[in-house]
Amino acid sequence: SPGRAEDPFLFIHDYQHDLANATSRIDDVTAVLQTNLVSLCGRDFSQIETLIATVSQNMIILGQSATAALSLLSCHRISPIYKSLIHEGMCQQSVTGAVWIFSSFLVIAWNGMIMLMLRSSLYENEAVDLFSKEEEFLSENGASSVCDASQRSHFV
């Protein structure tokens, strides 16, 4: 039907059906063993009957365990847990998480800004006299400066 999901525990229902079939066949074997085989063979099959009874009891226990597993995993037990988990995560903890993300971002941004502003005060400021470097270069190569001394005062 639309809007309904497939039962994820359908295999447990199949398992219960298979257990019921196996239990009925074991009961059939026990009945045949007790009536026909003893009279035909004339032997004592009490050890086999004991083993078959043990297997039958184990099948019953497995069936009860499957029923208990289905009752534990039923929708009316899982749904409230799922709803409360999603509601708590989406409505309560997501707001707290967003506040932590925003405040962490502000702390990182503030510290980054402080580091950028204060790193220049960490090292001594070395002013570079470009004109002396230019004159030194030009004198080594035998050329004259493009600017005279009166023009250089505008740049310094």
Short mmCIF file of N, CA, C and O in Angstrom, two decimals, residues 17-133:
data_model
loop_
_atom_site.label_atom_id
_atom_site.label_comp_id
_atom_site.label_asym_id
_atom_site.label_seq_id
_atom_site.Cartn_x
_atom_site.Cartn_y
_atom_site.Cartn_z
N HIS A 17 7.77 -19.40 10.27
CA HIS A 17 7.00 -20.36 9.45
C HIS A 17 7.83 -21.63 9.21
O HIS A 17 7.32 -22.75 9.34
N ASP A 18 9.13 -21.45 8.89
CA ASP A 18 10.01 -22.61 8.67
C ASP A 18 10.17 -23.43 9.95
O ASP A 18 10.22 -24.66 9.91
N LEU A 19 10.28 -22.74 11.09
CA LEU A 19 10.37 -23.45 12.38
C LEU A 19 9.11 -24.25 12.66
O LEU A 19 9.18 -25.39 13.16
N ALA A 20 7.95 -23.67 12.37
CA ALA A 20 6.69 -24.39 12.60
C ALA A 20 6.62 -25.64 11.71
O ALA A 20 6.20 -26.71 12.18
N ASN A 21 7.05 -25.50 10.45
CA ASN A 21 7.06 -26.68 9.56
C ASN A 21 8.03 -27.74 10.08
O ASN A 21 7.71 -28.94 10.07
N ALA A 22 9.21 -27.32 10.51
CA ALA A 22 10.21 -28.27 11.01
C ALA A 22 9.71 -28.96 12.27
O ALA A 22 9.90 -30.17 12.45
N THR A 23 9.06 -28.22 13.15
CA THR A 23 8.53 -28.80 14.38
C THR A 23 7.46 -29.83 14.08
O THR A 23 7.43 -30.91 14.69
N SER A 24 6.57 -29.52 13.13
CA SER A 24 5.52 -30.50 12.79
C SER A 24 6.12 -31.75 12.16
O SER A 24 5.65 -32.87 12.40
N ARG A 25 7.15 -31.60 11.35
CA ARG A 25 7.80 -32.78 10.76
C ARG A 25 8.52 -33.61 11.81
O ARG A 25 8.55 -34.85 11.73
N ILE A 26 9.13 -32.94 12.78
CA ILE A 26 9.79 -33.68 13.87
C ILE A 26 8.74 -34.45 14.66
O ILE A 26 8.98 -35.61 15.06
N ASP A 27 7.60 -33.84 14.89
CA ASP A 27 6.51 -34.55 15.59
C ASP A 27 6.05 -35.76 14.79
O ASP A 27 5.78 -36.83 15.35
N ASP A 28 5.98 -35.60 13.46
CA ASP A 28 5.61 -36.73 12.59
C ASP A 28 6.64 -37.85 12.68
O ASP A 28 6.28 -39.03 12.77
N VAL A 29 7.91 -37.51 12.67
CA VAL A 29 8.98 -38.52 12.77
C VAL A 29 8.90 -39.22 14.12
O VAL A 29 9.07 -40.44 14.21
N THR A 30 8.63 -38.48 15.16
CA THR A 30 8.51 -39.07 16.49
C THR A 30 7.34 -40.06 16.54
O THR A 30 7.47 -41.17 17.10
N ALA A 31 6.23 -39.69 15.95
CA ALA A 31 5.06 -40.59 15.93
C ALA A 31 5.36 -41.86 15.15
O ALA A 31 5.02 -42.97 15.58
N VAL A 32 6.01 -41.71 13.99
CA VAL A 32 6.37 -42.88 13.18
C VAL A 32 7.37 -43.75 13.92
O VAL A 32 7.29 -44.99 13.92
N LEU A 33 8.32 -43.12 14.55
CA LEU A 33 9.36 -43.85 15.28
C LEU A 33 8.74 -44.65 16.42
O LEU A 33 9.12 -45.81 16.64
N GLN A 34 7.82 -44.05 17.14
CA GLN A 34 7.24 -44.73 18.31
C GLN A 34 6.30 -45.87 17.90
O GLN A 34 6.22 -46.88 18.59
N THR A 35 5.59 -45.73 16.80
CA THR A 35 4.59 -46.75 16.46
C THR A 35 5.14 -47.79 15.48
O THR A 35 5.13 -48.99 15.77
N ASN A 36 5.61 -47.34 14.35
CA ASN A 36 5.96 -48.29 13.29
C ASN A 36 7.36 -48.87 13.41
O ASN A 36 7.55 -50.08 13.24
N LEU A 37 8.34 -48.05 13.62
CA LEU A 37 9.73 -48.50 13.56
C LEU A 37 10.06 -49.47 14.69
O LEU A 37 10.79 -50.43 14.46
N VAL A 38 9.55 -49.24 15.86
CA VAL A 38 9.82 -50.13 16.98
C VAL A 38 9.21 -51.52 16.71
O VAL A 38 9.85 -52.55 16.94
N SER A 39 8.01 -51.51 16.19
CA SER A 39 7.35 -52.81 15.93
C SER A 39 7.98 -53.53 14.74
O SER A 39 8.04 -54.76 14.72
N LEU A 40 8.45 -52.79 13.75
CA LEU A 40 9.05 -53.42 12.57
C LEU A 40 10.46 -53.94 12.84
O LEU A 40 10.82 -55.03 12.40
N CYS A 41 11.26 -53.15 13.52
CA CYS A 41 12.67 -53.52 13.72
C CYS A 41 12.90 -54.32 14.99
O CYS A 41 13.88 -55.05 15.08
N GLY A 42 12.07 -54.12 15.96
CA GLY A 42 12.24 -54.83 17.21
C GLY A 42 13.43 -54.33 18.01
O GLY A 42 13.99 -55.08 18.81
N ARG A 43 13.81 -53.13 17.80
CA ARG A 43 14.94 -52.55 18.55
C ARG A 43 14.46 -51.42 19.44
O ARG A 43 13.38 -50.88 19.25
N ASP A 44 15.35 -51.02 20.34
CA ASP A 44 15.04 -49.91 21.24
C ASP A 44 15.58 -48.60 20.63
O ASP A 44 16.78 -48.48 20.40
N PHE A 45 14.71 -47.66 20.38
CA PHE A 45 15.09 -46.37 19.81
C PHE A 45 14.94 -45.24 20.83
O PHE A 45 14.68 -44.09 20.46
N SER A 46 15.13 -45.54 22.08
CA SER A 46 14.93 -44.53 23.13
C SER A 46 15.95 -43.40 23.06
O SER A 46 15.63 -42.24 23.33
N GLN A 47 17.20 -43.72 22.68
CA GLN A 47 18.21 -42.66 22.56
C GLN A 47 17.85 -41.69 21.42
O GLN A 47 17.99 -40.47 21.57
N ILE A 48 17.38 -42.24 20.31
CA ILE A 48 16.99 -41.39 19.18
C ILE A 48 15.76 -40.57 19.56
O ILE A 48 15.66 -39.39 19.23
N GLU A 49 14.83 -41.18 20.30
CA GLU A 49 13.65 -40.45 20.74
C GLU A 49 14.03 -39.30 21.67
O GLU A 49 13.44 -38.22 21.61
N THR A 50 15.03 -39.55 22.52
CA THR A 50 15.50 -38.49 23.42
C THR A 50 16.12 -37.34 22.63
O THR A 50 15.86 -36.16 22.92
N LEU A 51 16.95 -37.68 21.64
CA LEU A 51 17.55 -36.64 20.80
C LEU A 51 16.49 -35.87 20.02
O LEU A 51 16.56 -34.64 19.91
N ILE A 52 15.50 -36.56 19.50
CA ILE A 52 14.44 -35.90 18.75
C ILE A 52 13.61 -35.00 19.68
O ILE A 52 13.22 -33.89 19.31
N ALA A 53 13.38 -35.43 20.90
CA ALA A 53 12.65 -34.61 21.87
C ALA A 53 13.44 -33.34 22.21
O ALA A 53 12.87 -32.25 22.32
N THR A 54 14.77 -33.49 22.32
CA THR A 54 15.63 -32.33 22.59
C THR A 54 15.59 -31.34 21.42
O THR A 54 15.49 -30.13 21.62
N VAL A 55 15.66 -31.88 20.20
CA VAL A 55 15.59 -31.02 19.02
C VAL A 55 14.24 -30.32 18.96
O VAL A 55 14.14 -29.13 18.65
N SER A 56 13.17 -31.03 19.29
CA SER A 56 11.83 -30.44 19.29
C SER A 56 11.73 -29.32 20.32
O SER A 56 11.15 -28.26 20.04
N GLN A 57 12.29 -29.54 21.50
CA GLN A 57 12.29 -28.49 22.52
C GLN A 57 13.11 -27.27 22.07
O GLN A 57 12.70 -26.12 22.30
N ASN A 58 14.24 -27.54 21.41
CA ASN A 58 15.05 -26.43 20.89
C ASN A 58 14.31 -25.65 19.82
O ASN A 58 14.43 -24.42 19.74
N MET A 59 13.54 -26.34 18.99
CA MET A 59 12.74 -25.66 17.96
C MET A 59 11.69 -24.77 18.60
O MET A 59 11.44 -23.66 18.14
N ILE A 60 11.09 -25.25 19.67
CA ILE A 60 10.08 -24.45 20.39
C ILE A 60 10.74 -23.20 20.98
O ILE A 60 10.20 -22.09 20.88
N ILE A 61 11.93 -23.37 21.57
CA ILE A 61 12.65 -22.23 22.15
C ILE A 61 13.03 -21.23 21.06
O ILE A 61 12.91 -20.01 21.25
N LEU A 62 13.47 -21.72 19.90
CA LEU A 62 13.80 -20.82 18.79
C LEU A 62 12.57 -20.05 18.31
O LEU A 62 12.65 -18.86 18.00
N GLY A 63 11.43 -20.72 18.25
CA GLY A 63 10.19 -20.04 17.87
C GLY A 63 9.80 -18.96 18.86
O GLY A 63 9.37 -17.87 18.48
N GLN A 64 9.96 -19.26 20.16
CA GLN A 64 9.66 -18.27 21.19
C GLN A 64 10.64 -17.08 21.11
O GLN A 64 10.24 -15.93 21.29
N SER A 65 11.89 -17.37 20.80
CA SER A 65 12.88 -16.30 20.66
C SER A 65 12.57 -15.41 19.46
O SER A 65 12.72 -14.18 19.53
N ALA A 66 12.12 -16.00 18.37
CA ALA A 66 11.75 -15.22 17.19
C ALA A 66 10.55 -14.33 17.50
O ALA A 66 10.49 -13.17 17.09
N THR A 67 9.59 -14.88 18.22
CA THR A 67 8.41 -14.08 18.61
C THR A 67 8.82 -12.93 19.52
O THR A 67 8.34 -11.80 19.37
N ALA A 68 9.72 -13.21 20.47
CA ALA A 68 10.20 -12.15 21.37
C ALA A 68 10.97 -11.08 20.59
O ALA A 68 10.83 -9.88 20.87
N ALA A 69 11.77 -11.50 19.61
CA ALA A 69 12.52 -10.53 18.79
C ALA A 69 11.57 -9.64 18.00
O ALA A 69 11.76 -8.42 17.92
N LEU A 70 10.52 -10.23 17.44
CA LEU A 70 9.53 -9.43 16.71
C LEU A 70 8.81 -8.45 17.63
O LEU A 70 8.53 -7.31 17.24
N SER A 71 8.50 -8.87 18.84
CA SER A 71 7.81 -7.95 19.75
C SER A 71 8.74 -6.83 20.20
O SER A 71 8.30 -5.69 20.39
N LEU A 72 10.04 -7.13 20.36
CA LEU A 72 10.99 -6.08 20.73
C LEU A 72 11.22 -5.08 19.60
O LEU A 72 11.45 -3.90 19.83
N LEU A 73 11.17 -5.56 18.37
CA LEU A 73 11.46 -4.71 17.21
C LEU A 73 10.20 -4.18 16.54
O LEU A 73 10.27 -3.69 15.42
N SER A 74 9.08 -4.27 17.21
CA SER A 74 7.83 -3.81 16.61
C SER A 74 7.81 -2.29 16.50
O SER A 74 8.52 -1.58 17.21
N CYS A 75 6.98 -1.81 15.61
CA CYS A 75 6.93 -0.38 15.30
C CYS A 75 6.50 0.46 16.51
O CYS A 75 7.04 1.53 16.73
N HIS A 76 5.56 -0.04 17.29
CA HIS A 76 5.08 0.75 18.42
C HIS A 76 6.12 0.88 19.53
O HIS A 76 6.00 1.74 20.40
N ARG A 77 7.16 0.06 19.50
CA ARG A 77 8.24 0.20 20.48
C ARG A 77 9.38 1.05 19.94
O ARG A 77 10.03 1.78 20.68
N ILE A 78 9.65 0.96 18.63
CA ILE A 78 10.77 1.68 18.02
C ILE A 78 10.40 3.13 17.70
O ILE A 78 11.22 4.02 17.84
N SER A 79 9.17 3.36 17.28
CA SER A 79 8.74 4.68 16.83
C SER A 79 8.93 5.77 17.88
O SER A 79 9.45 6.85 17.57
N PRO A 80 8.53 5.59 19.14
CA PRO A 80 8.75 6.66 20.13
C PRO A 80 10.22 6.97 20.36
O PRO A 80 10.59 8.13 20.53
N ILE A 81 11.06 5.95 20.34
CA ILE A 81 12.50 6.17 20.51
C ILE A 81 13.04 6.99 19.34
O ILE A 81 13.78 7.96 19.52
N TYR A 82 12.65 6.60 18.13
CA TYR A 82 13.10 7.30 16.93
C TYR A 82 12.60 8.74 16.92
O TYR A 82 13.37 9.68 16.63
N LYS A 83 11.34 8.94 17.24
CA LYS A 83 10.78 10.30 17.24
C LYS A 83 11.47 11.19 18.27
O LYS A 83 11.79 12.34 17.99
N SER A 84 11.70 10.68 19.47
CA SER A 84 12.34 11.50 20.50
C SER A 84 13.79 11.81 20.11
O SER A 84 14.27 12.92 20.35
N LEU A 85 14.46 10.86 19.50
CA LEU A 85 15.84 11.08 19.08
C LEU A 85 15.91 12.16 18.01
O LEU A 85 16.73 13.08 18.09
N ILE A 86 15.06 12.08 17.01
CA ILE A 86 15.06 13.06 15.92
C ILE A 86 14.62 14.42 16.44
O ILE A 86 15.21 15.45 16.11
N HIS A 87 13.58 14.46 17.28
CA HIS A 87 13.10 15.74 17.82
C HIS A 87 14.19 16.41 18.65
O HIS A 87 14.43 17.61 18.52
N GLU A 88 14.85 15.62 19.49
CA GLU A 88 15.90 16.19 20.33
C GLU A 88 17.07 16.69 19.48
O GLU A 88 17.61 17.76 19.72
N GLY A 89 17.42 15.93 18.46
CA GLY A 89 18.54 16.33 17.62
C GLY A 89 18.24 17.54 16.76
O GLY A 89 19.06 18.43 16.61
N MET A 90 17.04 17.57 16.18
CA MET A 90 16.70 18.66 15.26
C MET A 90 16.28 19.94 15.99
O MET A 90 16.60 21.03 15.55
N CYS A 91 15.54 19.81 17.06
CA CYS A 91 14.95 20.99 17.69
C CYS A 91 15.80 21.56 18.83
O CYS A 91 15.74 22.76 19.08
N GLN A 92 16.54 20.73 19.50
CA GLN A 92 17.26 21.21 20.67
C GLN A 92 18.76 21.30 20.42
O GLN A 92 19.37 22.34 20.62
N GLN A 93 19.36 20.22 19.97
CA GLN A 93 20.81 20.20 19.84
C GLN A 93 21.31 20.93 18.61
O GLN A 93 22.45 21.39 18.59
N SER A 94 20.49 21.07 17.57
CA SER A 94 20.96 21.77 16.37
C SER A 94 21.15 23.26 16.66
O SER A 94 22.07 23.88 16.14
N VAL A 95 20.30 23.84 17.51
CA VAL A 95 20.45 25.25 17.87
C VAL A 95 21.73 25.44 18.67
O VAL A 95 22.51 26.37 18.41
N THR A 96 21.98 24.56 19.60
CA THR A 96 23.21 24.62 20.39
C THR A 96 24.43 24.46 19.50
O THR A 96 25.42 25.19 19.65
N GLY A 97 24.36 23.55 18.56
CA GLY A 97 25.47 23.35 17.62
C GLY A 97 25.72 24.57 16.76
O GLY A 97 26.88 24.96 16.53
N ALA A 98 24.67 25.21 16.28
CA ALA A 98 24.83 26.42 15.46
C ALA A 98 25.45 27.55 16.28
O ALA A 98 26.30 28.29 15.76
N VAL A 99 25.06 27.68 17.53
CA VAL A 99 25.65 28.70 18.40
C VAL A 99 27.14 28.44 18.60
O VAL A 99 27.97 29.36 18.53
N TRP A 100 27.51 27.18 18.83
CA TRP A 100 28.92 26.85 19.00
C TRP A 100 29.72 27.12 17.73
O TRP A 100 30.85 27.61 17.79
N ILE A 101 29.16 26.79 16.58
CA ILE A 101 29.86 27.03 15.31
C ILE A 101 30.06 28.54 15.12
O ILE A 101 31.16 28.98 14.76
N PHE A 102 29.02 29.33 15.34
CA PHE A 102 29.11 30.77 15.14
C PHE A 102 30.10 31.40 16.12
O PHE A 102 30.94 32.21 15.74
N SER A 103 30.03 31.01 17.39
CA SER A 103 30.95 31.60 18.38
C SER A 103 32.39 31.15 18.13
O SER A 103 33.33 31.94 18.30
N SER A 104 32.59 29.93 17.68
CA SER A 104 33.95 29.47 17.34
C SER A 104 34.50 30.26 16.16
O SER A 104 35.67 30.65 16.15
N PHE A 105 33.64 30.50 15.18
CA PHE A 105 34.05 31.30 14.03
C PHE A 105 34.44 32.71 14.47
O PHE A 105 35.45 33.26 14.01
N LEU A 106 33.66 33.32 15.37
CA LEU A 106 34.00 34.67 15.84
C LEU A 106 35.33 34.68 16.60
O LEU A 106 36.13 35.61 16.42
N VAL A 107 35.56 33.68 17.42
CA VAL A 107 36.83 33.62 18.16
C VAL A 107 38.01 33.47 17.21
O VAL A 107 39.04 34.14 17.34
N ILE A 108 37.87 32.61 16.21
CA ILE A 108 38.95 32.42 15.23
C ILE A 108 39.18 33.69 14.43
O ILE A 108 40.33 34.10 14.19
N ALA A 109 38.10 34.34 14.00
CA ALA A 109 38.23 35.58 13.23
C ALA A 109 38.88 36.68 14.06
O ALA A 109 39.77 37.40 13.58
N TRP A 110 38.46 36.82 15.31
CA TRP A 110 39.03 37.86 16.18
C TRP A 110 40.53 37.60 16.41
O TRP A 110 41.34 38.51 16.30
N ASN A 111 40.88 36.36 16.72
CA ASN A 111 42.30 36.05 16.94
C ASN A 111 43.12 36.22 15.67
O ASN A 111 44.27 36.67 15.73
N GLY A 112 42.56 35.88 14.53
CA GLY A 112 43.27 36.10 13.27
C GLY A 112 43.50 37.57 13.00
O GLY A 112 44.58 37.97 12.54
N MET A 113 42.49 38.40 13.29
CA MET A 113 42.65 39.84 13.09
C MET A 113 43.71 40.40 14.03
O MET A 113 44.56 41.21 13.62
N ILE A 114 43.72 39.98 15.27
CA ILE A 114 44.72 40.44 16.24
C ILE A 114 46.12 40.01 15.78
O ILE A 114 47.07 40.79 15.84
N MET A 115 46.25 38.78 15.30
CA MET A 115 47.57 38.31 14.83
C MET A 115 48.06 39.14 13.65
O MET A 115 49.24 39.51 13.59
N LEU A 116 47.17 39.45 12.73
CA LEU A 116 47.58 40.25 11.57
C LEU A 116 47.96 41.67 11.97
O LEU A 116 48.91 42.24 11.43
N MET A 117 47.23 42.24 12.93
CA MET A 117 47.54 43.61 13.35
C MET A 117 48.84 43.68 14.14
O MET A 117 49.61 44.62 13.99
N LEU A 118 49.09 42.70 14.97
CA LEU A 118 50.24 42.78 15.86
C LEU A 118 51.53 42.18 15.29
O LEU A 118 52.59 42.39 15.85
N ARG A 119 51.44 41.48 14.18
CA ARG A 119 52.67 40.89 13.66
C ARG A 119 53.63 41.95 13.13
O ARG A 119 54.83 41.75 13.13
N SER A 120 53.12 43.10 12.69
CA SER A 120 54.01 44.15 12.19
C SER A 120 54.81 44.76 13.34
O SER A 120 55.90 45.27 13.13
N SER A 121 54.29 44.74 14.54
CA SER A 121 55.03 45.30 15.67
C SER A 121 56.06 44.32 16.21
O SER A 121 56.89 44.68 17.03
N LEU A 122 56.03 43.11 15.75
CA LEU A 122 56.97 42.10 16.21
C LEU A 122 58.37 42.33 15.65
O LEU A 122 59.37 42.15 16.33
N TYR A 123 58.44 42.75 14.42
CA TYR A 123 59.73 42.95 13.75
C TYR A 123 60.03 44.44 13.60
O TYR A 123 59.12 45.26 13.51
N GLU A 124 61.33 44.77 13.57
CA GLU A 124 61.71 46.17 13.35
C GLU A 124 61.39 46.56 11.93
O GLU A 124 61.54 45.76 11.01
N ASN A 125 60.98 47.80 11.77
CA ASN A 125 60.65 48.31 10.45
C ASN A 125 61.93 48.76 9.76
O ASN A 125 62.60 49.67 10.22
N GLU A 126 62.27 48.14 8.69
CA GLU A 126 63.47 48.51 7.93
C GLU A 126 63.04 49.29 6.71
O GLU A 126 62.46 48.73 5.78
N ALA A 127 63.28 50.57 6.72
CA ALA A 127 62.93 51.40 5.57
C ALA A 127 63.99 51.21 4.49
O ALA A 127 65.19 51.18 4.76
N VAL A 128 63.56 51.08 3.30
CA VAL A 128 64.48 50.88 2.18
C VAL A 128 64.59 52.19 1.42
O VAL A 128 63.59 52.76 0.99
N ASP A 129 65.77 52.65 1.30
CA ASP A 129 66.00 53.88 0.54
C ASP A 129 66.22 53.49 -0.92
O ASP A 129 67.31 53.07 -1.31
N LEU A 130 65.14 53.59 -1.70
CA LEU A 130 65.20 53.16 -3.08
C LEU A 130 66.14 54.01 -3.91
O LEU A 130 66.80 53.52 -4.83
N PHE A 131 66.19 55.33 -3.60
CA PHE A 131 67.01 56.22 -4.42
C PHE A 131 68.50 55.96 -4.23
O PHE A 131 69.27 56.03 -5.18
N SER A 132 68.90 55.61 -3.00
CA SER A 132 70.32 55.32 -2.81
C SER A 132 70.68 54.02 -3.52
O SER A 132 71.77 53.88 -4.08
N LYS A 133 69.76 53.08 -3.50
CA LYS A 133 70.02 51.83 -4.21
C LYS A 133 70.09 52.09 -5.72
O LYS A 133 70.91 51.51 -6.42
#
